[in-house]
Short mmCIF file of C-alpha atoms in Angstrom, two decimals:
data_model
loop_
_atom_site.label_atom_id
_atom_site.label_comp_id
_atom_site.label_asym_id
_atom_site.label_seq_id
_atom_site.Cartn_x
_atom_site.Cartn_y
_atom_site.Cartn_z
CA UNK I 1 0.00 0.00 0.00
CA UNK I 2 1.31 3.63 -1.00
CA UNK I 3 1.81 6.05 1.51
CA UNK I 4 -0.60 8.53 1.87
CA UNK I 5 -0.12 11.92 -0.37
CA UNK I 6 -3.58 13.56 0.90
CA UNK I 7 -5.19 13.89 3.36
CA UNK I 8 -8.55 12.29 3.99
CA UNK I 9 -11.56 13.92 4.38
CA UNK I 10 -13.98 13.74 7.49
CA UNK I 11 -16.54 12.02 5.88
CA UNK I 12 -14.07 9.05 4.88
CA UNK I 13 -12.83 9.01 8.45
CA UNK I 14 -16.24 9.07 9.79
CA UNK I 15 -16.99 5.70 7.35
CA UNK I 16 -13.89 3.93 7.98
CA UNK I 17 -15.30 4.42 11.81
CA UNK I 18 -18.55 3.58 11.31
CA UNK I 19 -17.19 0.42 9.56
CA UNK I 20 -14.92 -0.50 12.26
CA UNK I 21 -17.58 -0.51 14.89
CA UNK I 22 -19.67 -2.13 13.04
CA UNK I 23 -17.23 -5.21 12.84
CA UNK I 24 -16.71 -4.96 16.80
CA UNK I 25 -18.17 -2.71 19.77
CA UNK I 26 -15.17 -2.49 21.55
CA UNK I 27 -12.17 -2.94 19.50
CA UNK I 28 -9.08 -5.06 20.01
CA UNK I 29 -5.73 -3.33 19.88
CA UNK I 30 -4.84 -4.89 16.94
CA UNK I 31 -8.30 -3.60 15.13
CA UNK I 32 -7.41 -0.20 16.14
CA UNK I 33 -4.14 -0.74 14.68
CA UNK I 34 -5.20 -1.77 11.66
CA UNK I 35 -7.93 1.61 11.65
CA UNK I 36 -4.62 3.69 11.80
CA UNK I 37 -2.77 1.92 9.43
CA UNK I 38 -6.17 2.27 7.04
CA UNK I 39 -5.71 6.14 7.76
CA UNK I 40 -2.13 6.36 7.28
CA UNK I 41 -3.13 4.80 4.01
CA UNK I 42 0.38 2.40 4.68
CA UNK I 43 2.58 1.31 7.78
CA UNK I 44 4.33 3.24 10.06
CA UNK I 45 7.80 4.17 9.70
CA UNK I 46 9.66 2.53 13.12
CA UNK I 47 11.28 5.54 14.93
CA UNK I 48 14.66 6.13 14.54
CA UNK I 49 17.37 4.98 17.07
CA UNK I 50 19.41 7.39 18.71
CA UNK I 51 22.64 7.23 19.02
CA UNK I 52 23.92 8.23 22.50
CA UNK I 53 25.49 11.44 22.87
CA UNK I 54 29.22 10.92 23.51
CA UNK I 55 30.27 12.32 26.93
CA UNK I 56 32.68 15.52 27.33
CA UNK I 57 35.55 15.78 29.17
CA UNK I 58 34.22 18.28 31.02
CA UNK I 59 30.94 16.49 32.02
CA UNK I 60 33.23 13.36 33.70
CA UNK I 61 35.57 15.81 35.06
CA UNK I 62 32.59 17.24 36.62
CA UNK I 63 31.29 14.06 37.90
CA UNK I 64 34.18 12.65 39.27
CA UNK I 65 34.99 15.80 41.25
CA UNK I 66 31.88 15.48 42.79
CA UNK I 67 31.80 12.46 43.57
CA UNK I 68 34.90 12.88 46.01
CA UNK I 69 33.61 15.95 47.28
CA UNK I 70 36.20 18.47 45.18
CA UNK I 71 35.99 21.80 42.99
CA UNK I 72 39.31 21.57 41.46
CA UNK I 73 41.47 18.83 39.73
CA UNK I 74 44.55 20.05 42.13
CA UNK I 75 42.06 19.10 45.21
CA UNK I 76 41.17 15.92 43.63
CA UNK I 77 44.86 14.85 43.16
CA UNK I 78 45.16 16.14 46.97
CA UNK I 79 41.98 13.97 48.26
CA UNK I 80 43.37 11.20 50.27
CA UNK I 81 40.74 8.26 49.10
CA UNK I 82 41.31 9.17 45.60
CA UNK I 83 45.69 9.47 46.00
CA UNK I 84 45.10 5.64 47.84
CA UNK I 85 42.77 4.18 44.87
CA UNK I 86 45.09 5.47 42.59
CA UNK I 87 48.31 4.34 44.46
CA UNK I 88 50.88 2.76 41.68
CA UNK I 89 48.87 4.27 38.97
CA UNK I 90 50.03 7.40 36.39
CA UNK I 91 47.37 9.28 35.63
CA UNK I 92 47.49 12.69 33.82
CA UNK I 93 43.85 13.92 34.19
CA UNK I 94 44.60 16.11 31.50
CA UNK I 95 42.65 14.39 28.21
CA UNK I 96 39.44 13.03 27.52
CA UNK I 97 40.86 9.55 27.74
CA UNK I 98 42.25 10.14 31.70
CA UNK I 99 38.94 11.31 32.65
CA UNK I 100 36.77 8.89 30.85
CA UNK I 101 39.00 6.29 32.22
CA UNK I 102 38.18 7.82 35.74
CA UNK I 103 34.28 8.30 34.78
CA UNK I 104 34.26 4.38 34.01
CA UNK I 105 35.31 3.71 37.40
CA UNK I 106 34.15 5.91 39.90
CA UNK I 107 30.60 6.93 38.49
CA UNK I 108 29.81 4.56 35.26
CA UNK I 109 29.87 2.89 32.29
CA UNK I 110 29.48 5.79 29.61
CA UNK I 111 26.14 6.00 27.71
CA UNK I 112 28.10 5.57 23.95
CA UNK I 113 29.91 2.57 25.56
CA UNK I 114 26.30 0.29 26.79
CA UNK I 115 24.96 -2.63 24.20
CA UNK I 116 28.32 -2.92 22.82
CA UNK I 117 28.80 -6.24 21.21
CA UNK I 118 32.22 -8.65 20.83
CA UNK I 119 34.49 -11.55 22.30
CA UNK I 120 35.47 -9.18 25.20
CA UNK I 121 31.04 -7.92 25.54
CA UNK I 122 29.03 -9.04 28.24
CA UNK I 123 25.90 -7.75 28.85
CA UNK I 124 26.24 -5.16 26.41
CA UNK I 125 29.61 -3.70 28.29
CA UNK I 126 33.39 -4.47 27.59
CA UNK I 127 34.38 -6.04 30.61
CA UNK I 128 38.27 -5.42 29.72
CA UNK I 129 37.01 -1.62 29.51
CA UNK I 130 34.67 -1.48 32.72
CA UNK I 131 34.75 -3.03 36.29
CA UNK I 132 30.94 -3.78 37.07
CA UNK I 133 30.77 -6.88 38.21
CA UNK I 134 27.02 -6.53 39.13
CA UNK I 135 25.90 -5.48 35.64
CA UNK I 136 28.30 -8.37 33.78
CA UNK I 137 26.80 -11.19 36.11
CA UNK I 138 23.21 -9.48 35.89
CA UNK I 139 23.10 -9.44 39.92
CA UNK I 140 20.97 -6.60 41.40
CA UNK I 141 23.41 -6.02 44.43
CA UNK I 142 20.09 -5.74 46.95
CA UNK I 143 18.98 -9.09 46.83
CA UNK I 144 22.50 -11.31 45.43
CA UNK I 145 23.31 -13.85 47.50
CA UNK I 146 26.66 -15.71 47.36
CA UNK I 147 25.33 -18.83 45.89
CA UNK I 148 23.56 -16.23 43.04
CA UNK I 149 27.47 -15.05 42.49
CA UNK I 150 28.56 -18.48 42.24
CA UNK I 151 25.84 -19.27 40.42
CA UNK I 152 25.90 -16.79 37.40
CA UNK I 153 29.95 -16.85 37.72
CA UNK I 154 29.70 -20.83 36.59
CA UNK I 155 27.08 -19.29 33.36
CA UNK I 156 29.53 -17.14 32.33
CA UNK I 157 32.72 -19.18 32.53
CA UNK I 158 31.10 -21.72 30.48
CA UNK I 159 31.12 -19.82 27.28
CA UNK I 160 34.22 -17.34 28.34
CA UNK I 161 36.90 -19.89 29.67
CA UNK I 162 39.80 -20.07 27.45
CA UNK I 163 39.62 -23.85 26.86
CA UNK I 164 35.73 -23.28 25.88
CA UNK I 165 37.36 -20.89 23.57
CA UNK I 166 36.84 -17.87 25.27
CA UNK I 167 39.30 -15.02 26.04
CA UNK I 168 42.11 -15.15 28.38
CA UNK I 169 41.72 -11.89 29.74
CA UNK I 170 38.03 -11.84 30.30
CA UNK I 171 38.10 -14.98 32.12
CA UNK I 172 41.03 -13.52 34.11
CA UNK I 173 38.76 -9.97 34.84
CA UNK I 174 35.47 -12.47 35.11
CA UNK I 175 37.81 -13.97 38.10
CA UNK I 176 38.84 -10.74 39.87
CA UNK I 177 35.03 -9.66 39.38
CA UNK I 178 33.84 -12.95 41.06
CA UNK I 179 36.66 -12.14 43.74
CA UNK I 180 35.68 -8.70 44.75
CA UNK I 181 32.05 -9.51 44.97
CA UNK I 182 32.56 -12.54 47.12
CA UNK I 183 34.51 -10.27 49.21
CA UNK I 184 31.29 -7.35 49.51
CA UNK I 185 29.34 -10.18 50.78
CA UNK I 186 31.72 -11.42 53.59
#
């Protein structure tokens, strides 16, 4: 069917009406559906997917500060908890990189970076990228127990151990991720 070039007039919407409540008194979603398809004179387009805006440097500067409580980068660097989390570690703060790095692991996984797909992709995040264990064992961390850790730990290794041929290093973080949250819940 052609997409519709005019519009129709009220009497042929008051018809097509007429017609459809003659056929039922109280229509079903899908009659409806078809009435508005009828009207359209053809189907609806699907809406367009959005692509996620990509995140400034300025916007994860801005949340990391305030997430330890600080106006300025030279506070932050001064901040005790975030000189001890970042003990052994070089970090410039200076690019988009350093504080997208820091935005992955102090507030979250960036909005351009969720339902990514790949060998290293689980649960629509790279887990080589991002530490969040809860979202790559799909754990709500309310309600997990250990034996749901255990549990969805064995699901993933099955398909990500290296001699199921799965990646080496996401077995490796799928370990450390098992690790940490087995060490929340003692």
């Amino acid at each position: 069917m052609a997409t519709r070039k005019t519009k129709l007039t009220l009497p042929e919407v008051q018809k097509l009406i007429r017609d459809l409540l003659i056929h039922s008194n109280s229509p079903s979603v899908d009659a409806l559906l078809a009435f508005a398809v009828t009207i359209n004179r053809g189907p609806f387009k699907a809406p367009k997917k959005l692509k996620p805006k990509e995140l400034t440097a300025t916007t994860m500067r801005k949340a990391v500060l305030n997430k330890f409580g600080c106006k300025t980068v030279t506070e932050l660097r001064k901040n005790k908890t975030f000189a001890m989390a970042l003990t052994g570690e070089k970090i410039g703060l200076k690019t988009t990189e350093d504080w997208r790095k820091q935005y992955r692991k102090w507030i979250a996984v960036p909005e351009d970076e969720r339902e990514q797909e790949g060998p290293t992709c689980i649960n629509g995040i790279d887990v080589l990228e991002n530490f969040r264990p809860w979202h790559v064992f799909g754990l709500n961390s309310s309600t997990a127990t250990t034996d749901d850790i255990k549990k969805s730990y064995r699901q993933l290794v099955k398909t990500h151990h290296p001699d199921m041929g799965g990646d080496a290093r996401v077995f490796e973080r799928l370990q450390k991720m098992r690790d940490s949250l087995l060490a929340l819940m003692n």
